[in-house]
């Protein structure tokens, strides 16, 4: 008896389709935001992670404060002043962290440096919104330094996510990329000069 020697081979290339749970707006927004980041960085913009690094540093400081409070050598009545100081520092650093998130990040999904070799001296702030119980996705591209002489006017795109996803939840990347690249091109256009 001869054994069956046929084997099936799997493709070595990973499946690149992006699929979202259409009942979960966080899943939809995550896939769209991730794709926007890929498109923008693919256009020559390098991600600026300084703000993320500052947030991480403050988070580490908060954890260290909590660990010191937990594992301090003395027991409760004797370490009361030390605990009050730790609690105060914990509150202050948490407030700083929330202030950064509220004032600097808002809905931002990507901060960039200007493209290499560009005459533009400012990067981008790319932000997005997908309100709960809504299918309208808003993408906004603004200058990272609005006071800069090379800052351009903010551009915005609002479109229904149903335009970019199939009924199975697969992102039609060609359509989405076309819309995002059009928005980037709109931002990069020279502003019209008044007469």
XYZ file of N, CA and C in Angstrom:
585
model
N 0.832 -1.189 0.000
C 0.000 0.000 0.000
C 0.869 1.241 0.000
N 0.570 2.125 -0.897
C 1.334 3.371 -0.976
C 0.648 4.424 -0.128
N 1.454 5.129 0.596
C 0.910 6.216 1.432
C 0.663 7.443 0.571
N -0.347 8.198 0.940
C -0.654 9.419 0.213
C 0.416 10.456 0.543
N 1.154 10.885 -0.473
C 2.267 11.812 -0.236
C 1.942 13.246 -0.598
N 0.723 13.521 -0.942
C 0.380 14.899 -1.282
C 0.220 15.712 -0.009
N 0.816 16.858 -0.025
C 0.695 17.767 1.129
C 0.229 19.120 0.639
N -0.430 19.802 1.503
C -0.862 21.151 1.148
C 0.155 22.136 1.684
N 0.444 23.126 0.867
C 1.388 24.154 1.308
C 0.620 25.438 1.569
N 1.014 26.077 2.637
C 0.392 27.356 2.974
C 1.217 28.473 2.367
N 0.549 29.562 2.078
C 1.242 30.724 1.531
C 2.163 31.304 2.593
N 3.357 31.691 2.167
C 4.299 32.274 3.122
C 4.073 33.762 3.312
N 3.235 34.368 2.480
C 2.952 35.792 2.656
C 1.784 35.936 3.619
N 1.907 36.860 4.576
C 0.829 37.031 5.530
C -0.403 37.653 4.871
N -1.554 37.380 5.432
C -2.808 37.946 4.945
C -2.820 39.424 5.294
N -2.908 40.277 4.276
C -2.791 41.704 4.514
C -4.140 42.408 4.590
N -5.228 41.670 4.466
C -6.525 42.331 4.543
C -6.779 42.779 5.970
N -7.345 43.954 6.074
C -7.657 44.503 7.389
C -9.152 44.353 7.600
N -9.507 43.670 8.667
C -10.905 43.369 8.924
C -11.301 43.925 10.280
N -12.458 44.552 10.328
C -12.968 45.137 11.568
C -14.296 44.496 11.938
N -14.599 44.512 13.219
C -15.917 44.123 13.700
C -16.817 45.332 13.487
N -17.743 45.240 12.554
C -18.571 46.392 12.200
C -19.530 46.815 13.314
N -19.682 45.988 14.329
C -20.545 46.345 15.461
C -19.761 47.068 16.559
N -18.463 47.190 16.400
C -17.602 47.814 17.413
C -16.910 49.020 16.799
N -17.353 50.222 17.169
C -16.778 51.413 16.541
C -15.313 51.603 16.912
N -14.861 51.050 18.055
C -13.440 51.140 18.422
C -12.588 50.326 17.441
N -13.085 49.172 17.041
C -12.381 48.329 16.079
C -12.265 49.030 14.730
N -13.350 49.639 14.294
C -13.352 50.366 13.020
C -12.370 51.528 13.078
N -12.441 52.326 14.142
C -11.569 53.493 14.268
C -10.109 53.075 14.350
N -9.830 51.984 15.063
C -8.448 51.514 15.195
C -7.857 51.160 13.836
N -8.600 50.441 13.017
C -8.103 50.053 11.699
C -7.911 51.273 10.803
N -8.866 52.202 10.839
C -8.731 53.408 10.016
C -7.551 54.253 10.476
N -7.410 54.437 11.793
C -6.297 55.233 12.326
C -4.952 54.606 11.992
N -4.867 53.291 12.107
C -3.631 52.578 11.782
C -3.278 52.765 10.301
N -4.279 52.702 9.450
C -4.060 52.889 8.017
C -3.632 54.323 7.704
N -4.241 55.289 8.382
C -3.863 56.692 8.184
C -2.392 56.887 8.539
N -1.960 56.314 9.659
C -0.556 56.430 10.069
C 0.373 55.845 9.007
N -0.003 54.687 8.448
C 0.806 54.073 7.392
C 0.893 54.977 6.162
N -0.223 55.574 5.789
C -0.259 56.422 4.599
C 0.606 57.659 4.806
N 0.444 58.326 5.953
C 1.187 59.566 6.215
C 2.686 59.291 6.297
N 3.086 58.254 7.022
C 4.514 57.948 7.113
C 5.050 57.465 5.761
N 4.208 56.857 4.965
C 4.607 56.447 3.626
C 4.849 57.620 2.692
N 4.312 58.773 3.042
C 4.506 59.987 2.235
C 5.762 60.764 2.640
N 6.582 60.190 3.510
C 7.853 60.832 3.864
C 7.857 61.532 5.206
N 6.745 61.520 5.913
C 6.693 62.128 7.243
C 7.162 61.103 8.271
N 8.076 61.510 9.135
C 8.579 60.637 10.189
C 7.810 60.917 11.467
N 7.417 59.863 12.170
C 6.640 60.027 13.395
C 7.471 60.712 14.476
N 6.864 61.679 15.135
C 7.480 62.388 16.256
C 6.932 61.768 17.538
N 7.778 61.051 18.262
C 7.327 60.319 19.450
C 7.706 61.021 20.760
N 8.138 62.264 20.683
C 8.568 62.963 21.906
C 7.452 63.051 22.941
N 6.251 63.395 22.512
C 5.150 63.518 23.463
C 4.812 62.166 24.088
N 4.852 61.114 23.297
C 4.611 59.769 23.833
C 5.676 59.402 24.854
N 6.919 59.747 24.564
C 8.003 59.451 25.501
C 7.844 60.214 26.811
N 7.394 61.454 26.731
C 7.142 62.235 27.946
C 6.035 61.584 28.761
N 4.965 61.158 28.091
C 3.872 60.471 28.795
C 4.358 59.189 29.461
N 5.185 58.433 28.756
C 5.730 57.197 29.340
C 6.606 57.493 30.553
N 7.423 58.535 30.464
C 8.286 58.916 31.577
C 7.459 59.308 32.799
N 6.422 60.093 32.580
C 5.555 60.487 33.701
C 4.855 59.261 34.278
N 4.434 58.337 33.422
C 3.815 57.098 33.900
C 4.766 56.273 34.756
N 6.040 56.204 34.344
C 7.038 55.479 35.135
C 7.247 56.158 36.485
N 7.290 57.473 36.480
C 7.445 58.218 37.748
C 6.275 57.918 38.681
N 5.065 57.885 38.134
C 3.875 57.584 38.945
C 3.983 56.181 39.547
N 4.429 55.225 38.755
C 4.577 53.845 39.251
C 5.636 53.768 40.339
N 6.752 54.475 40.150
C 7.826 54.477 41.152
C 7.333 55.086 42.469
N 6.561 56.155 42.378
C 5.997 56.769 43.586
C 5.103 55.765 44.316
N 4.257 55.065 43.557
C 3.360 54.079 44.169
C 4.154 52.941 44.810
N 5.218 52.509 44.149
C 6.048 51.441 44.714
C 6.759 51.886 45.995
N 7.279 53.110 46.001
C 7.907 53.629 47.223
C 6.902 53.672 48.370
N 5.684 54.123 48.066
C 4.661 54.203 49.113
C 4.319 52.805 49.635
N 4.277 51.828 48.746
C 3.906 50.470 49.137
C 5.000 49.777 49.953
N 6.249 49.952 49.550
C 7.323 49.159 50.140
C 8.269 49.966 51.027
N 7.809 51.072 51.555
C 8.626 51.864 52.477
C 8.889 51.049 53.748
N 10.076 51.215 54.341
C 10.512 50.388 55.468
C 9.603 50.445 56.695
N 9.065 51.588 56.997
C 8.281 51.729 58.234
C 6.819 51.347 58.005
N 6.150 50.945 59.081
C 4.737 50.582 59.015
C 3.874 51.826 59.199
N 2.544 51.643 59.128
C 1.644 52.782 58.962
C 1.776 53.966 59.920
N 1.594 53.881 61.125
C 1.571 55.181 61.817
C 2.901 55.933 61.693
N 3.989 55.182 61.592
C 5.296 55.839 61.528
C 5.584 56.446 60.148
N 4.958 55.948 59.110
C 5.253 56.451 57.758
C 4.160 57.378 57.224
N 3.350 57.926 58.115
C 2.219 58.757 57.705
C 2.666 59.956 56.868
N 3.674 60.672 57.293
C 4.138 61.849 56.548
C 4.677 61.451 55.167
N 5.414 60.340 55.139
C 5.948 59.846 53.869
C 4.809 59.486 52.911
N 3.771 58.805 53.416
C 2.620 58.438 52.575
C 1.875 59.664 52.069
N 1.719 60.657 52.909
C 1.043 61.898 52.476
C 1.833 62.555 51.345
N 3.163 62.569 51.471
C 4.007 63.120 50.407
C 3.867 62.330 49.114
N 3.855 60.993 49.229
C 3.693 60.140 48.034
C 2.343 60.364 47.379
N 1.311 60.463 48.183
C -0.031 60.692 47.629
C -0.078 62.040 46.921
N 0.530 63.061 47.525
C 0.576 64.388 46.903
C 1.298 64.352 45.561
N 2.471 63.697 45.529
C 3.224 63.588 44.276
C 2.448 62.783 43.228
N 1.794 61.725 43.670
C 0.999 60.889 42.777
C -0.099 61.723 42.105
N -0.786 62.539 42.897
C -1.861 63.391 42.370
C -1.290 64.425 41.405
N -0.175 65.046 41.757
C 0.424 66.084 40.905
C 0.842 65.499 39.552
N 1.549 64.364 39.569
C 2.003 63.788 38.303
C 0.838 63.252 37.462
N -0.199 62.734 38.100
C -1.392 62.322 37.350
C -2.079 63.525 36.720
N -2.121 64.636 37.448
C -2.724 65.858 36.904
C -1.924 66.356 35.698
N -0.599 66.304 35.782
C 0.247 66.719 34.656
C -0.025 65.819 33.449
N -0.108 64.529 33.683
C -0.369 63.573 32.605
C -1.720 63.860 31.939
N -2.745 64.083 32.732
C -4.066 64.380 32.176
C -4.074 65.709 31.431
N -3.320 66.679 31.913
C -3.235 67.979 31.247
C -2.582 67.837 29.866
N -1.537 67.030 29.789
C -0.884 66.787 28.496
C -1.854 66.116 27.535
N -2.565 65.114 28.007
C -3.513 64.395 27.154
C -4.626 65.332 26.690
N -5.130 66.171 27.600
C -6.262 67.044 27.275
C -5.861 68.212 26.377
N -4.695 68.821 26.628
C -4.329 70.018 25.869
C -3.525 69.730 24.612
N -2.658 68.739 24.643
C -1.773 68.487 23.509
C -2.287 67.396 22.578
N -2.747 66.294 23.148
C -3.119 65.159 22.309
C -4.517 65.258 21.747
N -5.478 65.572 22.563
C -6.882 65.618 22.159
C -7.244 64.359 21.379
N -7.549 64.481 20.107
C -7.914 63.320 19.282
C -6.780 62.902 18.359
N -5.561 63.359 18.641
C -4.429 63.109 17.739
C -4.079 61.626 17.697
N -3.813 61.158 16.482
C -3.357 59.776 16.312
C -1.908 59.732 15.856
N -1.391 60.871 15.370
C -0.023 60.890 14.859
C 0.526 62.305 14.889
N 1.747 62.436 15.400
C 2.513 63.670 15.318
C 3.708 63.363 14.424
N 4.057 64.288 13.529
C 5.183 64.019 12.630
C 6.162 65.187 12.600
N 7.362 64.865 12.121
C 8.337 65.879 11.745
C 8.060 66.243 10.296
N 8.595 67.372 9.806
C 8.436 67.667 8.376
C 9.192 66.636 7.541
N 8.778 66.438 6.290
C 9.492 65.477 5.445
C 10.946 65.906 5.236
N 11.825 64.930 5.138
C 13.242 65.213 4.912
C 13.407 65.879 3.548
N 14.196 66.945 3.500
C 14.436 67.661 2.250
C 13.351 68.647 1.891
N 12.366 68.805 2.763
C 11.263 69.722 2.505
C 11.618 71.119 3.008
N 11.051 72.130 2.373
C 11.245 73.503 2.836
C 10.290 73.842 3.974
N 9.358 72.960 4.212
C 8.387 73.152 5.284
C 9.069 72.885 6.616
N 8.927 73.796 7.557
C 9.621 73.642 8.836
C 8.716 73.111 9.940
N 7.539 72.668 9.571
C 6.611 72.161 10.584
C 6.081 70.791 10.172
N 5.884 69.949 11.166
C 5.308 68.631 10.923
C 3.792 68.694 10.939
N 3.189 67.536 11.088
C 1.733 67.434 11.069
C 1.198 66.931 12.399
N -0.033 67.306 12.670
C -0.825 66.659 13.714
C -2.019 66.062 12.985
N -2.108 64.745 13.011
C -3.206 64.048 12.356
C -4.142 63.563 13.453
N -5.393 63.956 13.365
C -6.356 63.549 14.391
C -7.607 63.004 13.726
N -8.349 62.215 14.495
C -9.557 61.611 13.935
C -10.635 61.502 14.997
N -11.872 61.416 14.514
C -13.026 61.232 15.396
C -13.993 60.254 14.739
N -14.528 59.380 15.528
C -15.625 58.513 15.106
C -16.555 58.426 16.303
N -17.535 59.336 16.376
C -18.417 59.348 17.549
C -19.161 58.034 17.719
N -19.451 57.717 18.947
C -20.200 56.505 19.244
C -21.579 56.600 18.606
N -22.074 55.508 18.082
C -23.375 55.409 17.415
C -23.441 56.251 16.139
N -22.288 56.534 15.545
C -22.254 57.279 14.287
C -21.353 56.534 13.313
N -21.641 56.696 12.031
C -20.780 56.089 11.025
C -19.893 57.127 10.349
N -19.934 58.376 10.819
C -19.182 59.457 10.197
C -17.793 59.580 10.827
N -16.779 59.270 10.033
C -15.371 59.342 10.452
C -14.816 60.679 9.983
N -14.221 61.437 10.894
C -13.636 62.725 10.561
C -12.133 62.649 10.725
N -11.416 62.985 9.674
C -9.955 63.008 9.688
C -9.516 64.446 9.502
N -8.580 64.881 10.346
C -8.138 66.260 10.366
C -6.621 66.294 10.277
N -6.081 67.130 9.383
C -4.634 67.314 9.282
C -4.336 68.783 9.528
N -3.478 69.029 10.514
C -3.129 70.400 10.893
C -1.620 70.506 11.061
N -1.155 71.724 11.107
C 0.266 71.973 11.317
C 0.612 71.723 12.777
N 1.785 71.109 13.008
C 2.233 70.860 14.379
C 2.607 72.158 15.079
N 2.917 73.194 14.306
C 3.256 74.498 14.867
C 2.433 75.565 14.137
N 1.209 75.840 14.610
C 0.323 76.761 13.896
C 0.872 78.185 13.766
N 1.817 78.588 14.659
C 2.378 79.931 14.590
C 3.515 80.046 13.579
N 3.963 78.934 13.028
C 5.072 78.941 12.074
C 4.663 79.631 10.785
N 5.629 80.280 10.166
C 5.359 80.954 8.887
C 5.031 79.947 7.786
N 5.508 78.721 7.948
C 5.235 77.698 6.932
C 4.006 76.850 7.263
N 3.268 77.222 8.316
C 2.051 76.476 8.675
C 0.994 76.677 7.595
N 0.303 75.632 7.306
C -0.752 75.680 6.288
C -2.107 75.573 6.978
N -3.174 75.975 6.283
C -4.506 75.849 6.880
C -4.874 74.390 7.142
N -5.634 74.168 8.176
C -6.091 72.836 8.539
C -7.061 72.323 7.476
N -6.952 71.043 7.158
C -7.887 70.411 6.221
C -8.601 69.270 6.936
N -9.818 68.984 6.471
C -10.638 67.986 7.157
C -11.448 67.193 6.142
N -11.636 65.922 6.457
C -12.442 65.030 5.634
C -13.429 64.332 6.550
N -14.704 64.370 6.208
C -15.727 63.637 6.952
C -16.479 62.769 5.961
N -16.498 61.471 6.261
C -17.132 60.527 5.351
C -17.658 59.339 6.150
N -18.681 58.701 5.636
C -19.242 57.524 6.279
C -18.288 56.346 6.114
N -18.075 55.599 7.194
C -17.185 54.429 7.130
C -17.752 53.348 6.211
N -19.038 53.424 5.914
C -19.632 52.437 5.010
C -19.059 52.558 3.604
N -18.432 53.690 3.296
C -17.793 53.886 1.993
C -16.500 53.091 1.863
N -15.911 52.690 2.993
C -14.583 52.061 2.980
C -14.583 50.597 3.414
N -15.690 50.095 3.955
C -15.730 48.713 4.434
C -16.766 47.909 3.656
N -16.434 46.633 3.427
C -17.400 45.726 2.821
C -18.381 45.268 3.911
N -19.400 44.531 3.515
C -20.372 44.021 4.489
C -19.742 43.041 5.466
N -18.614 42.438 5.063
C -17.906 41.495 5.937
C -16.934 42.200 6.880
N -16.804 43.521 6.749
C -15.912 44.277 7.627
C -14.503 44.427 7.106
N -14.268 44.091 5.847
C -12.931 44.217 5.261
C -12.757 45.637 4.723
N -11.637 46.259 5.091
C -11.338 47.611 4.627
C -10.936 47.568 3.156
N -11.607 48.378 2.336
C -11.241 48.521 0.924
C -10.148 49.584 0.885
N -8.911 49.117 0.998
C -7.792 50.034 1.198
C -7.602 51.020 0.056
N -7.846 50.593 -1.167
C -7.663 51.488 -2.312
C -8.509 52.743 -2.185
N -9.779 52.581 -1.826
C -10.677 53.734 -1.678
C -10.244 54.622 -0.512
N -9.903 53.981 0.602
C -9.513 54.749 1.785
C -8.207 55.498 1.531
N -7.229 54.815 0.936
C -5.943 55.457 0.647
C -6.131 56.648 -0.282
N -7.005 56.501 -1.272
C -7.255 57.593 -2.220
C -7.795 58.817 -1.493
N -8.736 58.611 -0.582
C -9.311 59.731 0.165
C -8.278 60.389 1.077
N -7.490 59.578 1.783
C -6.493 60.135 2.710
C -5.396 60.851 1.943
N -4.918 60.258 0.856
C -3.881 60.917 0.066
C -4.401 62.207 -0.552
N -5.668 62.243 -0.929
C -6.274 63.482 -1.421
C -6.269 64.561 -0.352
N -6.549 64.158 0.888
C -6.538 65.121 1.993
C -5.119 65.634 2.253
N -4.123 64.741 2.189
C -2.730 65.159 2.370
C -2.326 66.117 1.248
N -2.741 65.831 0.036
C -2.454 66.720 -1.095
C -3.117 68.081 -0.908
N -4.358 68.079 -0.391
C -5.038 69.345 -0.113
C -4.261 70.163 0.911
N -3.730 69.489 1.930
C -2.951 70.196 2.950
C -1.661 70.763 2.354
N -1.027 70.015 1.461
C 0.277 70.411 0.909
C 0.165 71.491 -0.157
N -1.054 71.756 -0.670
C -1.215 72.756 -1.718
C -0.799 74.136 -1.212
N -0.267 74.930 -2.125
C 0.066 76.320 -1.784
C -1.232 77.064 -1.537
N -1.304 77.839 -0.438
C -2.517 78.607 -0.207
C -2.679 79.696 -1.262
N -3.918 79.966 -1.627
C -4.184 81.001 -2.620
C -3.928 82.369 -2.006
N -3.229 83.206 -2.763
C -2.894 84.535 -2.256
C -3.985 85.516 -2.655
N -4.335 86.383 -1.715
C -5.349 87.408 -1.980
C -4.814 88.480 -2.884
N -5.744 89.164 -3.572
C -5.337 90.234 -4.511
C -5.063 91.505 -3.778
